[in-house]
């Protein structure tokens, strides 16, 4: 994963729990990198080890930490780093979700070694859809649910996310049901 991901996790931990907890997390994860470079790719294991260590140090369930990280990614990290792309991807939550493949294609122009997940929408209704999530990376379902909740905040929508099918339980891929109640707001 790119350094931007690890920096965002670092910022989350420092802002909520302090520099000392981040230092403990890095030490427990055996990550010797002092400062992550946003546009440099790092092995996925670095991120996974940091999350596991943060779980141990902070005492949170990994699923809760990943969900919180997903929300923060959309409400802070993505806004700061991809704000114009987010705004161009859609004026509503529904438009954004339908345009996710094009959004990731544009992000790949900035981060050429990015291997993003694939998203497809089905059963699209006025205030709901099914989001199909395909990824070679395991263990990110709670992060994706957090991203969806964060998108709701960005677009001023009250979002309900339900995991209908899980790759971890034998399904071909993960399927989320996403429902929302829109409130007037755009990114």
XYZ file of C-alpha atoms in Angstrom:
187
model
C 0.000 0.000 0.000
C 1.128 3.519 -0.576
C 2.673 5.539 2.226
C -0.409 7.752 2.213
C -2.356 4.907 3.836
C 0.215 4.401 6.582
C 0.515 8.155 7.168
C -3.256 8.403 7.544
C -3.213 5.603 10.130
C -0.362 7.359 11.926
C -2.311 10.645 11.964
C -5.425 8.918 13.301
C -3.519 7.317 16.170
C -1.541 10.457 17.030
C -4.599 12.733 16.946
C -6.719 10.437 19.119
C -4.150 8.793 21.407
C -0.901 10.759 21.183
C 2.631 10.436 19.824
C 3.609 7.939 22.512
C 0.931 5.431 21.429
C 2.034 5.778 17.807
C 5.661 5.143 18.832
C 4.554 2.050 20.779
C 2.510 0.879 17.789
C 5.450 1.278 15.390
C 7.778 -0.511 17.807
C 5.399 -3.433 18.376
C 4.827 -3.731 14.605
C 8.608 -3.674 14.086
C 8.260 -0.866 11.570
C 11.492 1.093 11.426
C 10.301 3.693 8.925
C 10.438 7.087 10.653
C 8.287 8.943 8.112
C 6.128 7.391 5.416
C 6.388 8.987 1.980
C 2.870 9.392 0.593
C 3.620 8.503 -3.018
C 5.937 5.579 -2.256
C 4.568 2.028 -2.181
C 5.258 -0.107 0.903
C 4.601 -3.827 1.397
C 1.021 -4.503 2.504
C 2.435 -6.308 5.543
C 3.613 -2.970 6.944
C 0.024 -1.733 7.110
C -1.332 -5.020 8.437
C 1.356 -5.141 11.147
C 0.613 -1.549 12.168
C -3.110 -2.305 12.459
C -2.421 -5.456 14.495
C -0.050 -3.589 16.790
C -2.519 -0.716 17.205
C -5.141 -3.276 18.205
C -2.794 -4.647 20.877
C -1.635 -1.246 22.145
C -4.978 0.568 22.096
C -7.173 -2.365 23.061
C -9.679 -1.924 20.245
C -11.085 -4.700 18.127
C -9.430 -4.669 14.706
C -12.862 -4.362 13.072
C -13.649 -1.199 15.070
C -10.255 0.339 14.313
C -10.603 -0.429 10.593
C -14.109 1.035 10.486
C -12.947 4.225 12.200
C -9.986 4.384 9.817
C -12.337 4.073 6.829
C -14.555 6.903 8.064
C -11.537 9.115 8.670
C -10.078 8.224 5.271
C -13.150 9.636 3.528
C -13.768 12.620 5.791
C -10.148 13.783 6.082
C -7.457 11.987 4.061
C -9.392 11.726 0.799
C -10.680 15.294 1.138
C -7.153 16.627 1.605
C -5.534 14.531 -1.122
C -8.268 13.903 -3.696
C -10.826 16.645 -3.012
C -11.178 17.762 -6.628
C -11.456 14.164 -7.832
C -14.110 13.434 -5.209
C -16.150 16.427 -6.298
C -15.817 15.441 -9.957
C -16.905 11.858 -9.233
C -20.447 12.804 -8.322
C -22.760 15.340 -6.767
C -24.460 12.689 -4.636
C -23.546 9.520 -2.794
C -25.301 7.448 -5.444
C -23.431 9.149 -8.306
C -20.116 8.697 -6.524
C -20.684 4.976 -5.925
C -21.720 4.459 -9.542
C -18.550 6.277 -10.650
C -16.112 4.434 -8.357
C -14.325 2.620 -11.226
C -13.597 5.928 -12.979
C -12.531 7.508 -9.684
C -9.952 4.785 -9.072
C -8.723 5.077 -12.671
C -8.016 8.774 -12.073
C -6.302 8.100 -8.741
C -4.058 5.597 -10.554
C -2.730 8.483 -12.644
C -1.375 9.969 -9.400
C -0.306 6.630 -7.901
C 0.685 4.450 -10.889
C 1.578 1.373 -8.800
C -1.799 1.431 -7.050
C -3.680 -1.864 -7.105
C -7.140 -0.696 -6.081
C -10.052 -2.971 -5.398
C -12.789 -3.284 -7.954
C -16.304 -2.114 -7.187
C -19.482 -2.826 -9.118
C -23.004 -1.687 -8.358
C -26.166 -3.716 -8.840
C -29.806 -3.507 -7.801
C -29.585 0.276 -8.015
C -32.620 2.021 -6.566
C -33.484 5.587 -5.674
C -31.981 5.318 -2.181
C -30.111 2.010 -2.149
C -27.820 -0.272 -4.099
C -25.681 -3.337 -3.739
C -21.980 -2.700 -3.842
C -19.822 -5.627 -4.966
C -16.278 -5.423 -3.609
C -13.482 -7.432 -5.222
C -10.024 -7.295 -3.654
C -6.969 -9.494 -3.447
C -6.270 -7.961 -0.016
C -7.930 -9.783 2.892
C -9.368 -8.227 6.011
C -10.533 -4.862 4.692
C -14.309 -5.310 4.815
C -14.660 -3.152 7.942
C -12.483 -0.472 6.349
C -14.802 -0.452 3.309
C -17.864 -0.204 5.576
C -16.170 2.771 7.245
C -15.464 4.325 3.841
C -19.156 4.038 3.008
C -20.187 5.624 6.316
C -17.605 8.359 5.731
C -18.986 8.972 2.250
C -22.372 9.423 3.854
C -20.894 12.170 6.032
C -19.210 13.782 3.033
C -22.419 13.766 0.993
C -24.712 14.625 3.879
C -26.524 11.292 3.864
C -27.494 8.979 6.680
C -26.061 5.635 5.527
C -26.831 2.077 6.581
C -24.319 -0.555 5.459
C -25.036 -4.281 5.680
C -22.624 -7.009 4.602
C -24.773 -9.504 2.670
C -22.075 -11.855 1.362
C -18.548 -12.274 2.702
C -15.513 -13.584 0.877
C -14.148 -14.587 4.297
C -17.127 -16.960 4.605
C -16.706 -18.555 1.194
C -18.425 -16.127 -1.164
C -16.710 -15.196 -4.418
C -16.523 -11.565 -3.255
C -18.014 -9.246 -0.647
C -21.426 -7.703 -1.248
C -22.732 -4.737 0.737
C -26.236 -3.401 0.781
C -25.975 0.369 1.023
C -29.072 2.390 1.922
C -29.188 6.120 2.493
C -31.387 9.036 3.360
C -30.073 12.138 1.632
C -29.726 15.514 3.247
C -28.788 18.553 1.185
C -24.980 18.632 1.002
C -22.221 17.913 -1.504
C -18.469 17.530 -1.046
